[in-house]
mmCIF file of C-alpha atoms in Angstrom:
data_model
loop_
_atom_site.group_PDB
_atom_site.id
_atom_site.type_symbol
_atom_site.label_atom_id
_atom_site.label_comp_id
_atom_site.label_asym_id
_atom_site.label_seq_id
_atom_site.Cartn_x
_atom_site.Cartn_y
_atom_site.Cartn_z
ATOM 1 C CA MET X 15 64.534 110.931 129.649
ATOM 2 C CA THR X 16 63.571 110.576 126.121
ATOM 3 C CA SER X 17 64.887 107.279 124.940
ATOM 4 C CA PRO X 18 63.029 105.533 121.580
ATOM 5 C CA ILE X 19 64.619 102.455 122.628
ATOM 6 C CA LEU X 20 62.985 102.369 125.854
ATOM 7 C CA ASP X 21 59.648 103.252 123.937
ATOM 8 C CA LEU X 22 60.025 100.869 121.536
ATOM 9 C CA ALA X 23 60.994 97.876 124.126
ATOM 10 C CA LYS X 24 57.743 99.207 126.261
ATOM 11 C CA ARG X 25 55.705 98.867 123.120
ATOM 12 C CA ARG X 26 56.882 95.626 121.881
ATOM 13 C CA ARG X 27 55.008 92.704 123.228
ATOM 14 C CA THR X 28 55.016 88.671 122.210
ATOM 15 C CA VAL X 29 52.563 87.766 119.308
ATOM 16 C CA ARG X 30 51.308 84.427 118.816
ATOM 17 C CA THR X 31 48.540 85.001 116.657
ATOM 18 C CA PHE X 32 49.330 86.368 112.808
ATOM 19 C CA SER X 33 47.669 88.077 109.598
ATOM 20 C CA SER X 34 48.062 85.963 106.680
ATOM 21 C CA THR X 35 49.200 89.352 105.151
ATOM 22 C CA PRO X 36 52.331 88.985 103.447
ATOM 23 C CA VAL X 37 55.452 90.245 104.808
ATOM 24 C CA ASP X 38 58.367 92.105 102.740
ATOM 25 C CA LEU X 39 61.424 89.847 103.210
ATOM 26 C CA GLU X 40 63.495 93.292 102.920
ATOM 27 C CA ASP X 41 62.053 93.931 106.529
ATOM 28 C CA VAL X 42 62.948 90.398 107.852
ATOM 29 C CA PHE X 43 66.635 90.947 106.208
ATOM 30 C CA ALA X 44 66.851 94.193 107.847
ATOM 31 C CA ALA X 45 66.053 92.751 111.380
ATOM 32 C CA LEU X 46 68.468 89.945 111.017
ATOM 33 C CA GLU X 47 71.260 92.428 109.706
ATOM 34 C CA ALA X 48 70.690 94.487 112.818
ATOM 35 C CA ALA X 49 71.256 90.935 114.615
ATOM 36 C CA CYS X 50 74.209 90.376 112.922
ATOM 37 C CA GLN X 51 75.780 93.561 114.442
ATOM 38 C CA ALA X 52 75.740 92.551 117.963
ATOM 39 C CA PRO X 53 78.771 91.522 119.904
ATOM 40 C CA SER X 54 79.650 87.550 120.311
ATOM 41 C CA GLY X 55 82.324 85.456 122.071
ATOM 42 C CA ALA X 56 85.433 86.377 120.689
ATOM 43 C CA ASN X 57 83.689 88.004 117.635
ATOM 44 C CA LEU X 58 82.983 84.611 116.376
ATOM 45 C CA GLN X 59 79.448 85.555 115.279
ATOM 46 C CA PRO X 60 78.138 82.075 116.159
ATOM 47 C CA TRP X 61 74.340 82.764 114.906
ATOM 48 C CA ARG X 62 72.869 81.128 111.663
ATOM 49 C CA PHE X 63 69.272 81.630 110.539
ATOM 50 C CA ILE X 64 67.295 79.893 108.131
ATOM 51 C CA ILE X 65 64.319 81.854 106.573
ATOM 52 C CA ILE X 66 61.474 79.662 105.829
ATOM 53 C CA THR X 67 58.593 80.859 103.541
ATOM 54 C CA ASP X 68 57.430 77.414 101.923
ATOM 55 C CA PRO X 69 54.290 76.096 103.446
ATOM 56 C CA GLN X 70 55.304 72.786 103.081
ATOM 57 C CA ILE X 71 58.252 73.215 105.270
ATOM 58 C CA LYS X 72 56.189 75.386 107.770
ATOM 59 C CA MET X 73 53.632 72.524 107.878
ATOM 60 C CA ARG X 74 56.250 69.713 108.647
ATOM 61 C CA ILE X 75 58.029 72.024 111.335
ATOM 62 C CA ARG X 76 54.435 72.587 113.114
ATOM 63 C CA LYS X 77 53.979 68.871 112.802
ATOM 64 C CA VAL X 78 57.396 67.965 114.477
ATOM 65 C CA CYS X 79 57.146 70.656 117.389
ATOM 66 C CA GLU X 80 53.609 69.827 118.258
ATOM 67 C CA HIS X 81 54.706 66.391 118.422
ATOM 68 C CA VAL X 82 57.409 67.255 121.058
ATOM 69 C CA GLU X 83 54.973 69.873 122.883
ATOM 70 C CA ARG X 84 52.410 67.260 123.283
ATOM 71 C CA GLN X 85 55.286 65.016 124.801
ATOM 72 C CA PHE X 86 56.059 67.786 127.058
ATOM 73 C CA TYR X 87 52.645 69.117 128.053
ATOM 74 C CA SER X 88 51.795 65.567 129.135
ATOM 75 C CA THR X 89 54.729 65.768 131.838
ATOM 76 C CA VAL X 90 55.020 69.461 132.882
ATOM 77 C CA LYS X 91 53.658 70.142 136.326
ATOM 78 C CA GLY X 92 53.442 72.590 139.142
ATOM 79 C CA GLU X 93 54.010 76.361 138.800
ATOM 80 C CA LEU X 94 54.874 76.348 135.101
ATOM 81 C CA LYS X 95 51.786 74.100 134.205
ATOM 82 C CA GLN X 96 49.499 76.545 136.345
ATOM 83 C CA TRP X 97 51.247 79.451 134.304
ATOM 84 C CA LEU X 98 50.681 77.678 130.907
ATOM 85 C CA LEU X 99 46.991 76.753 131.578
ATOM 86 C CA SER X 100 46.372 80.325 132.785
ATOM 87 C CA LYS X 101 47.906 81.904 129.704
ATOM 88 C CA GLY X 102 45.741 79.424 127.501
ATOM 89 C CA LEU X 103 48.958 78.013 126.179
ATOM 90 C CA SER X 104 48.864 74.459 124.703
ATOM 91 C CA TRP X 105 50.949 72.074 122.694
ATOM 92 C CA ARG X 106 49.269 73.440 119.582
ATOM 93 C CA LYS X 107 51.414 75.810 117.893
ATOM 94 C CA PRO X 108 49.564 76.929 114.805
ATOM 95 C CA PHE X 109 51.415 80.148 114.413
ATOM 96 C CA LEU X 110 54.389 77.805 112.960
ATOM 97 C CA GLU X 111 51.916 77.514 109.876
ATOM 98 C CA ASP X 112 50.088 80.778 110.019
ATOM 99 C CA ALA X 113 53.233 83.253 110.281
ATOM 100 C CA PRO X 114 54.174 83.787 106.593
ATOM 101 C CA ILE X 115 57.746 83.517 107.585
ATOM 102 C CA LEU X 116 59.452 81.167 110.381
ATOM 103 C CA VAL X 117 63.334 81.651 111.198
ATOM 104 C CA PRO X 118 65.088 78.908 113.156
ATOM 105 C CA LEU X 119 68.068 80.469 115.001
ATOM 106 C CA LEU X 120 70.841 78.323 115.406
ATOM 107 C CA SER X 121 74.292 78.531 117.440
ATOM 108 C CA GLN X 122 77.440 77.353 116.352
ATOM 109 C CA THR X 123 78.247 75.169 119.643
ATOM 110 C CA LYS X 124 82.131 74.978 119.998
ATOM 111 C CA ALA X 125 81.957 78.983 119.929
ATOM 112 C CA PRO X 126 82.769 80.524 123.294
ATOM 113 C CA TYR X 127 79.254 81.522 124.808
ATOM 114 C CA SER X 128 77.442 80.747 121.530
ATOM 115 C CA SER X 129 73.850 80.404 122.894
ATOM 116 C CA GLU X 130 74.544 83.823 124.856
ATOM 117 C CA SER X 131 75.702 85.580 121.986
ATOM 118 C CA VAL X 132 72.716 84.399 119.798
ATOM 119 C CA TRP X 133 70.088 85.435 122.502
ATOM 120 C CA LEU X 134 71.540 88.913 122.891
ATOM 121 C CA ALA X 135 71.456 88.889 119.167
ATOM 122 C CA ILE X 136 67.891 87.971 119.242
ATOM 123 C CA GLY X 137 67.236 90.837 121.452
ATOM 124 C CA TYR X 138 68.543 93.275 118.572
ATOM 125 C CA ALA X 139 66.296 91.340 116.171
ATOM 126 C CA LEU X 140 62.881 91.800 118.243
ATOM 127 C CA LEU X 141 63.506 95.794 118.671
ATOM 128 C CA ALA X 142 64.355 95.811 114.843
ATOM 129 C CA LEU X 143 61.203 93.696 114.189
ATOM 130 C CA GLU X 144 58.848 96.153 116.380
ATOM 131 C CA GLU X 145 60.192 99.086 114.582
ATOM 132 C CA LEU X 146 59.462 97.456 111.330
ATOM 133 C CA GLY X 147 55.769 96.919 112.350
ATOM 134 C CA LEU X 148 56.392 93.081 112.771
ATOM 135 C CA GLY X 149 55.504 90.862 115.540
ATOM 136 C CA THR X 150 57.103 87.530 116.536
ATOM 137 C CA VAL X 151 57.385 85.079 119.725
ATOM 138 C CA THR X 152 60.643 83.697 120.512
ATOM 139 C CA TYR X 153 59.510 79.996 120.640
ATOM 140 C CA THR X 154 61.770 77.448 122.114
ATOM 141 C CA PRO X 155 60.725 73.967 121.098
ATOM 142 C CA SER X 156 60.590 71.544 124.172
ATOM 143 C CA ASP X 157 62.824 69.250 122.264
ATOM 144 C CA ALA X 158 65.153 71.434 120.264
ATOM 145 C CA GLU X 159 67.431 68.450 118.698
ATOM 146 C CA VAL X 160 64.125 66.734 117.426
ATOM 147 C CA VAL X 161 63.507 70.126 115.647
ATOM 148 C CA ALA X 162 66.946 70.833 114.584
ATOM 149 C CA ASP X 163 67.102 67.031 112.847
ATOM 150 C CA GLU X 164 64.154 67.903 110.719
ATOM 151 C CA LEU X 165 65.818 70.950 109.741
ATOM 152 C CA ASN X 166 68.674 68.794 108.778
ATOM 153 C CA VAL X 167 70.861 71.013 110.960
ATOM 154 C CA PRO X 168 74.388 69.563 111.300
ATOM 155 C CA ASN X 169 76.289 68.546 114.194
ATOM 156 C CA GLY X 170 78.033 71.281 116.030
ATOM 157 C CA PHE X 171 74.994 73.496 115.569
ATOM 158 C CA SER X 172 72.074 73.840 118.226
ATOM 159 C CA LEU X 173 68.719 75.302 117.550
ATOM 160 C CA GLU X 174 67.974 78.159 120.144
ATOM 161 C CA ALA X 175 64.487 79.402 118.997
ATOM 162 C CA ILE X 176 62.045 79.693 116.145
ATOM 163 C CA LEU X 177 60.850 83.163 115.464
ATOM 164 C CA PRO X 178 57.423 83.306 113.502
ATOM 165 C CA ILE X 179 57.246 86.656 111.760
ATOM 166 C CA GLY X 180 54.358 88.296 110.386
ATOM 167 C CA ILE X 181 51.999 91.164 111.196
ATOM 168 C CA SER X 182 50.122 90.739 114.600
ATOM 169 C CA ALA X 183 46.352 89.449 114.773
ATOM 170 C CA ASP X 184 47.215 88.910 118.502
ATOM 171 C CA GLU X 185 44.811 91.063 120.798
ATOM 172 C CA LYS X 186 46.268 89.796 124.024
ATOM 173 C CA PRO X 187 47.770 92.777 125.988
ATOM 174 C CA LYS X 188 51.387 92.882 127.047
ATOM 175 C CA GLU X 189 52.127 91.020 129.911
ATOM 176 C CA SER X 190 53.067 93.471 133.215
ATOM 177 C CA ARG X 191 56.720 93.733 133.995
ATOM 178 C CA LEU X 192 58.370 94.163 137.531
ATOM 179 C CA LYS X 193 59.284 97.944 137.957
ATOM 180 C CA LEU X 194 63.228 98.509 137.756
ATOM 181 C CA GLU X 195 63.054 98.844 141.396
ATOM 182 C CA GLU X 196 61.887 95.449 142.066
ATOM 183 C CA VAL X 197 65.170 93.864 140.398
ATOM 184 C CA THR X 198 67.876 96.055 140.803
ATOM 185 C CA TYR X 199 70.114 96.654 143.915
ATOM 186 C CA VAL X 200 72.762 99.383 144.536
ATOM 187 C CA ASP X 201 76.430 98.454 145.190
ATOM 188 C CA SER X 202 75.541 95.335 146.870
ATOM 189 C CA TRP X 203 72.836 92.536 146.769
ATOM 190 C CA GLY X 204 69.927 92.999 148.954
ATOM 191 C CA ALA X 205 69.871 97.077 148.853
ATOM 192 C CA HIS X 206 67.138 97.718 146.535
ATOM 193 C CA LEU X 207 67.293 100.739 144.385
ATOM 194 C CA THR X 208 64.769 103.751 145.704
ATOM 195 C CA ARG X 209 64.045 106.609 143.313
ATOM 196 C CA MET W 22 65.218 100.336 104.191
ATOM 197 C CA THR W 23 65.165 102.803 106.821
ATOM 198 C CA SER W 24 65.712 101.238 110.366
ATOM 199 C CA PRO W 25 67.093 103.371 112.846
ATOM 200 C CA ILE W 26 67.691 100.250 115.157
ATOM 201 C CA LEU W 27 69.928 98.871 112.192
ATOM 202 C CA ASP W 28 71.507 101.804 112.171
ATOM 203 C CA LEU W 29 72.323 102.106 115.968
ATOM 204 C CA ALA W 30 73.259 98.257 116.023
ATOM 205 C CA LYS W 31 75.884 99.057 113.062
ATOM 206 C CA ARG W 32 77.173 102.202 115.006
ATOM 207 C CA ARG W 33 77.481 100.224 118.435
ATOM 208 C CA ARG W 34 80.880 98.696 119.157
ATOM 209 C CA THR W 35 82.304 97.201 122.183
ATOM 210 C CA VAL W 36 84.007 99.601 124.642
ATOM 211 C CA ARG W 37 86.920 98.523 126.986
ATOM 212 C CA THR W 38 88.519 102.049 127.737
ATOM 213 C CA PHE W 39 86.557 104.564 129.466
ATOM 214 C CA SER W 40 86.475 108.242 130.169
ATOM 215 C CA SER W 41 86.352 109.415 133.858
ATOM 216 C CA THR W 42 83.609 111.775 132.964
ATOM 217 C CA PRO W 43 80.556 110.874 135.268
ATOM 218 C CA VAL W 44 77.861 109.092 134.088
ATOM 219 C CA ASP W 45 74.072 110.185 134.765
ATOM 220 C CA LEU W 46 72.152 107.822 136.556
ATOM 221 C CA GLU W 47 69.109 108.157 135.008
ATOM 222 C CA ASP W 48 70.760 107.221 131.750
ATOM 223 C CA VAL W 49 71.633 103.741 133.188
ATOM 224 C CA PHE W 50 68.201 103.483 134.562
ATOM 225 C CA ALA W 51 66.694 103.993 131.268
ATOM 226 C CA ALA W 52 68.932 101.595 129.573
ATOM 227 C CA LEU W 53 67.642 99.138 132.522
ATOM 228 C CA GLU W 54 64.249 99.581 132.051
ATOM 229 C CA ALA W 55 64.390 98.726 128.543
ATOM 230 C CA ALA W 56 65.950 95.641 129.342
ATOM 231 C CA CYS W 57 63.090 94.786 131.893
ATOM 232 C CA GLN W 58 60.590 95.116 129.081
ATOM 233 C CA ALA W 59 62.455 91.965 127.292
ATOM 234 C CA PRO W 60 60.391 89.006 126.761
ATOM 235 C CA SER W 61 61.303 85.985 129.220
ATOM 236 C CA GLY W 62 60.381 82.364 129.897
ATOM 237 C CA ALA W 63 57.132 82.362 131.383
ATOM 238 C CA ASN W 64 57.550 86.037 131.852
ATOM 239 C CA LEU W 65 59.349 85.407 135.106
ATOM 240 C CA GLN W 66 61.798 88.032 134.352
ATOM 241 C CA PRO W 67 65.068 86.136 135.893
ATOM 242 C CA TRP W 68 67.199 89.497 135.420
ATOM 243 C CA ARG W 69 68.485 91.248 138.617
ATOM 244 C CA PHE W 70 71.044 94.004 138.377
ATOM 245 C CA ILE W 71 73.354 95.583 140.760
ATOM 246 C CA ILE W 72 74.260 99.432 139.910
ATOM 247 C CA ILE W 73 77.913 99.811 141.483
ATOM 248 C CA THR W 74 79.379 103.106 141.816
ATOM 249 C CA ASP W 75 81.410 102.690 145.014
ATOM 250 C CA PRO W 76 85.028 102.905 144.057
ATOM 251 C CA GLN W 77 86.010 100.567 146.810
ATOM 252 C CA ILE W 78 83.507 98.048 145.588
ATOM 253 C CA LYS W 79 84.715 98.272 141.646
ATOM 254 C CA MET W 80 88.020 97.867 143.115
ATOM 255 C CA ARG W 81 87.607 94.874 144.986
ATOM 256 C CA ILE W 82 85.559 93.446 141.804
ATOM 257 C CA ARG W 83 88.229 94.508 139.523
ATOM 258 C CA LYS W 84 90.990 92.546 142.068
ATOM 259 C CA VAL W 85 88.884 89.348 142.080
ATOM 260 C CA CYS W 86 88.086 89.136 138.355
ATOM 261 C CA GLU W 87 91.932 89.734 137.616
ATOM 262 C CA HIS W 88 92.593 86.655 139.953
ATOM 263 C CA VAL W 89 90.135 84.380 138.179
ATOM 264 C CA GLU W 90 91.355 85.875 134.807
ATOM 265 C CA ARG W 91 95.069 85.225 135.534
ATOM 266 C CA GLN W 92 94.253 81.483 135.995
ATOM 267 C CA PHE W 93 91.856 81.313 132.820
ATOM 268 C CA TYR W 94 94.946 82.801 130.806
ATOM 269 C CA SER W 95 97.532 80.657 132.173
ATOM 270 C CA THR W 96 95.456 77.584 130.604
ATOM 271 C CA VAL W 97 93.998 78.836 127.425
ATOM 272 C CA LYS W 98 95.238 77.490 124.435
ATOM 273 C CA GLY W 99 94.632 77.007 120.501
ATOM 274 C CA GLU W 100 92.568 79.484 118.283
ATOM 275 C CA LEU W 101 91.285 81.252 121.571
ATOM 276 C CA LYS W 102 94.484 82.256 122.589
ATOM 277 C CA GLN W 103 95.364 83.412 119.370
ATOM 278 C CA TRP W 104 92.453 85.858 119.216
ATOM 279 C CA LEU W 105 92.900 86.972 122.767
ATOM 280 C CA LEU W 106 96.831 87.971 121.620
ATOM 281 C CA SER W 107 95.840 89.502 118.428
ATOM 282 C CA LYS W 108 93.408 91.940 120.375
ATOM 283 C CA GLY W 109 95.769 92.648 122.676
ATOM 284 C CA LEU W 110 93.470 91.309 125.441
ATOM 285 C CA SER W 111 95.039 89.946 128.539
ATOM 286 C CA TRP W 112 94.000 88.978 132.379
ATOM 287 C CA ARG W 113 94.259 92.810 133.397
ATOM 288 C CA LYS W 114 90.562 94.517 133.613
ATOM 289 C CA PRO W 115 91.265 98.295 134.260
ATOM 290 C CA PHE W 116 87.711 98.701 132.881
ATOM 291 C CA LEU W 117 86.296 97.654 135.830
ATOM 292 C CA GLU W 118 87.871 100.350 137.878
ATOM 293 C CA ASP W 119 88.023 102.848 135.266
ATOM 294 C CA ALA W 120 84.581 102.783 134.293
ATOM 295 C CA PRO W 121 82.111 105.334 136.470
ATOM 296 C CA ILE W 122 79.327 102.389 136.676
ATOM 297 C CA LEU W 123 79.569 98.562 136.915
ATOM 298 C CA VAL W 124 76.435 96.593 136.264
ATOM 299 C CA PRO W 125 76.662 93.059 137.351
ATOM 300 C CA LEU W 126 73.772 91.149 135.640
ATOM 301 C CA LEU W 127 72.242 87.819 137.405
ATOM 302 C CA SER W 128 69.874 85.508 136.441
ATOM 303 C CA GLN W 129 67.329 83.513 138.453
ATOM 304 C CA THR W 130 68.613 79.895 137.868
ATOM 305 C CA LYS W 131 65.229 77.886 138.261
ATOM 306 C CA ALA W 132 63.433 80.042 136.099
ATOM 307 C CA PRO W 133 62.892 78.429 132.683
ATOM 308 C CA TYR W 134 65.248 79.535 129.969
ATOM 309 C CA SER W 135 66.840 81.855 132.693
ATOM 310 C CA SER W 136 70.042 82.776 130.868
ATOM 311 C CA GLU W 137 68.486 82.793 127.587
ATOM 312 C CA SER W 138 65.967 85.646 128.884
ATOM 313 C CA VAL W 139 68.844 87.685 130.524
ATOM 314 C CA TRP W 140 71.185 87.669 127.487
ATOM 315 C CA LEU W 141 68.283 88.733 125.423
ATOM 316 C CA ALA W 142 67.796 91.637 127.869
ATOM 317 C CA ILE W 143 71.090 92.660 127.615
ATOM 318 C CA GLY W 144 70.694 93.064 123.936
ATOM 319 C CA TYR W 145 67.852 95.697 124.502
ATOM 320 C CA ALA W 146 70.438 97.340 127.257
ATOM 321 C CA LEU W 147 73.203 97.721 124.886
ATOM 322 C CA LEU W 148 71.331 99.501 122.168
ATOM 323 C CA ALA W 149 69.751 101.652 124.455
ATOM 324 C CA LEU W 150 73.175 102.637 126.412
ATOM 325 C CA GLU W 151 74.489 103.420 122.435
ATOM 326 C CA GLU W 152 71.392 105.500 122.081
ATOM 327 C CA LEU W 153 72.224 107.589 124.818
ATOM 328 C CA GLY W 154 75.801 107.565 124.156
ATOM 329 C CA LEU W 155 77.162 104.964 126.465
ATOM 330 C CA GLY W 156 79.586 102.439 125.720
ATOM 331 C CA THR W 157 80.008 99.025 127.318
ATOM 332 C CA VAL W 158 81.398 95.650 126.933
ATOM 333 C CA THR W 159 79.568 92.119 127.818
ATOM 334 C CA TYR W 160 82.178 91.280 130.312
ATOM 335 C CA THR W 161 82.008 87.619 131.356
ATOM 336 C CA PRO W 162 84.182 86.407 134.150
ATOM 337 C CA SER W 163 86.181 83.161 133.621
ATOM 338 C CA ASP W 164 84.762 82.021 136.654
ATOM 339 C CA ALA W 165 81.403 83.538 137.371
ATOM 340 C CA GLU W 166 80.994 81.959 140.793
ATOM 341 C CA VAL W 167 84.124 83.416 142.432
ATOM 342 C CA VAL W 168 82.634 86.771 141.362
ATOM 343 C CA ALA W 169 79.274 86.254 142.211
ATOM 344 C CA ASP W 170 80.474 85.278 145.814
ATOM 345 C CA GLU W 171 82.611 88.391 146.126
ATOM 346 C CA LEU W 172 79.030 90.380 145.155
ATOM 347 C CA ASN W 173 77.245 87.991 147.894
ATOM 348 C CA VAL W 174 75.002 86.680 145.464
ATOM 349 C CA PRO W 175 72.907 83.986 147.134
ATOM 350 C CA ASN W 176 72.349 80.614 146.002
ATOM 351 C CA GLY W 177 69.757 80.407 143.107
ATOM 352 C CA PHE W 178 71.243 83.422 141.205
ATOM 353 C CA SER W 179 73.931 83.225 138.635
ATOM 354 C CA LEU W 180 76.063 85.887 137.589
ATOM 355 C CA GLU W 181 75.937 86.240 133.575
ATOM 356 C CA ALA W 182 78.026 89.445 132.989
ATOM 357 C CA ILE W 183 79.319 92.792 134.178
ATOM 358 C CA LEU W 184 78.740 95.784 132.256
ATOM 359 C CA PRO W 185 80.832 98.422 133.014
ATOM 360 C CA ILE W 186 79.102 101.821 131.608
ATOM 361 C CA GLY W 187 80.828 105.037 130.808
ATOM 362 C CA ILE W 188 81.802 107.346 127.709
ATOM 363 C CA SER W 189 83.718 105.599 125.246
ATOM 364 C CA ALA W 190 87.811 106.419 125.177
ATOM 365 C CA ASP W 191 88.110 103.332 123.295
ATOM 366 C CA GLU W 192 89.545 104.129 119.778
ATOM 367 C CA LYS W 193 89.843 101.073 118.427
ATOM 368 C CA PRO W 194 87.141 100.194 115.338
ATOM 369 C CA LYS W 195 84.401 98.062 115.268
ATOM 370 C CA GLU W 196 85.518 94.390 114.883
ATOM 371 C CA SER W 197 84.247 93.371 111.254
ATOM 372 C CA ARG W 198 80.989 91.373 111.037
ATOM 373 C CA LEU W 199 79.973 88.553 108.285
ATOM 374 C CA LYS W 200 77.414 89.439 105.841
ATOM 375 C CA LEU W 201 73.727 88.318 106.329
ATOM 376 C CA GLU W 202 74.332 86.156 103.210
ATOM 377 C CA GLU W 203 77.279 84.229 105.267
ATOM 378 C CA VAL W 204 75.003 82.946 107.844
ATOM 379 C CA THR W 205 71.832 82.785 106.343
ATOM 380 C CA TYR W 206 69.974 80.109 104.471
ATOM 381 C CA VAL W 207 66.772 80.027 102.809
ATOM 382 C CA ASP W 208 64.112 77.165 103.642
ATOM 383 C CA SER W 209 66.822 74.569 104.336
ATOM 384 C CA TRP W 210 69.976 74.460 105.957
ATOM 385 C CA GLY W 211 72.903 74.838 103.117
ATOM 386 C CA ALA W 212 70.879 76.932 100.581
ATOM 387 C CA HIS W 213 72.637 80.247 101.065
ATOM 388 C CA LEU W 214 70.564 83.505 100.836
ATOM 389 C CA THR W 215 71.590 85.263 97.690
ATOM 390 C CA ARG W 216 70.779 88.828 96.973
#
């Protein structure tokens, strides 16, 4: 089975460390144009994007995000805390300043399936970025409202994620994935796929 | 700007009418394998798939879905009702029986960003299916819980969507999309992208 999409999906991994090499904005436009082609509830296309290149604005966003992450990390417990520690993740988010471009992604809340539609569109964008040689992470601030306020997002729109975009300087390998057989049943729940 | 992903995204449209031509299961596996490569909250990969080919089970799913849709359509009002009527959509969901394959998509509710992760993965699957010449629609039952019960989905998992998969017999053109400039701001909310 030859599937360039499957190859691209396998190759694509999360990037949290970025080169300072500038990014061609045309590439970012192409990835977001791909996202705009996604299906959405009642075709209302509830996605909105902010393309940020201004270093001052990136610095402000980093500051407000690190503020909410510090609060979050002081309360997180259990399995998630273990996972965060094991991955070397912390409240520090230098990628918000180091990546040449930040793209906050908003959803128009009143649209049916607004969040679902935007996340599906993010799937399109990630594959398009990978194809263009650009890395990103779907960063979700622990307190999206505070960050949305900093971005002057009006009522009626929610911040779903911020994509820092740039050329990868992240040497971590891709995290492993479960096999299809481990997450797939045939005809009814519990009857695992075998191949 | 050459981007095969952008071309694929532009070409891909929602399909609600299916040919009875059988589908190669290997193609469905490839599309779901692409989905399995998506990033997810804490890499917990909260997606679960059920691949359904049994006509009896498809018939039962259609029946329960049409039951919840009849209830929904009797209450829906306003803009959404107008949109549904204008698109010729109704409570009838023949594609749930006509498509050779149905794939209900579940999320493990306790995982962080479980729904978001599954919808991002659906974005991967849609592009992979398009590439393989297969059509689908991200059908979201109006009452996902009732349908999940019919599928014997246990507590802790939610039904996000059902993908009917097959070769398109749908002659409707793709719905139009907003231009990138219409949904994109530069540096701050309200400052529209111009090109």
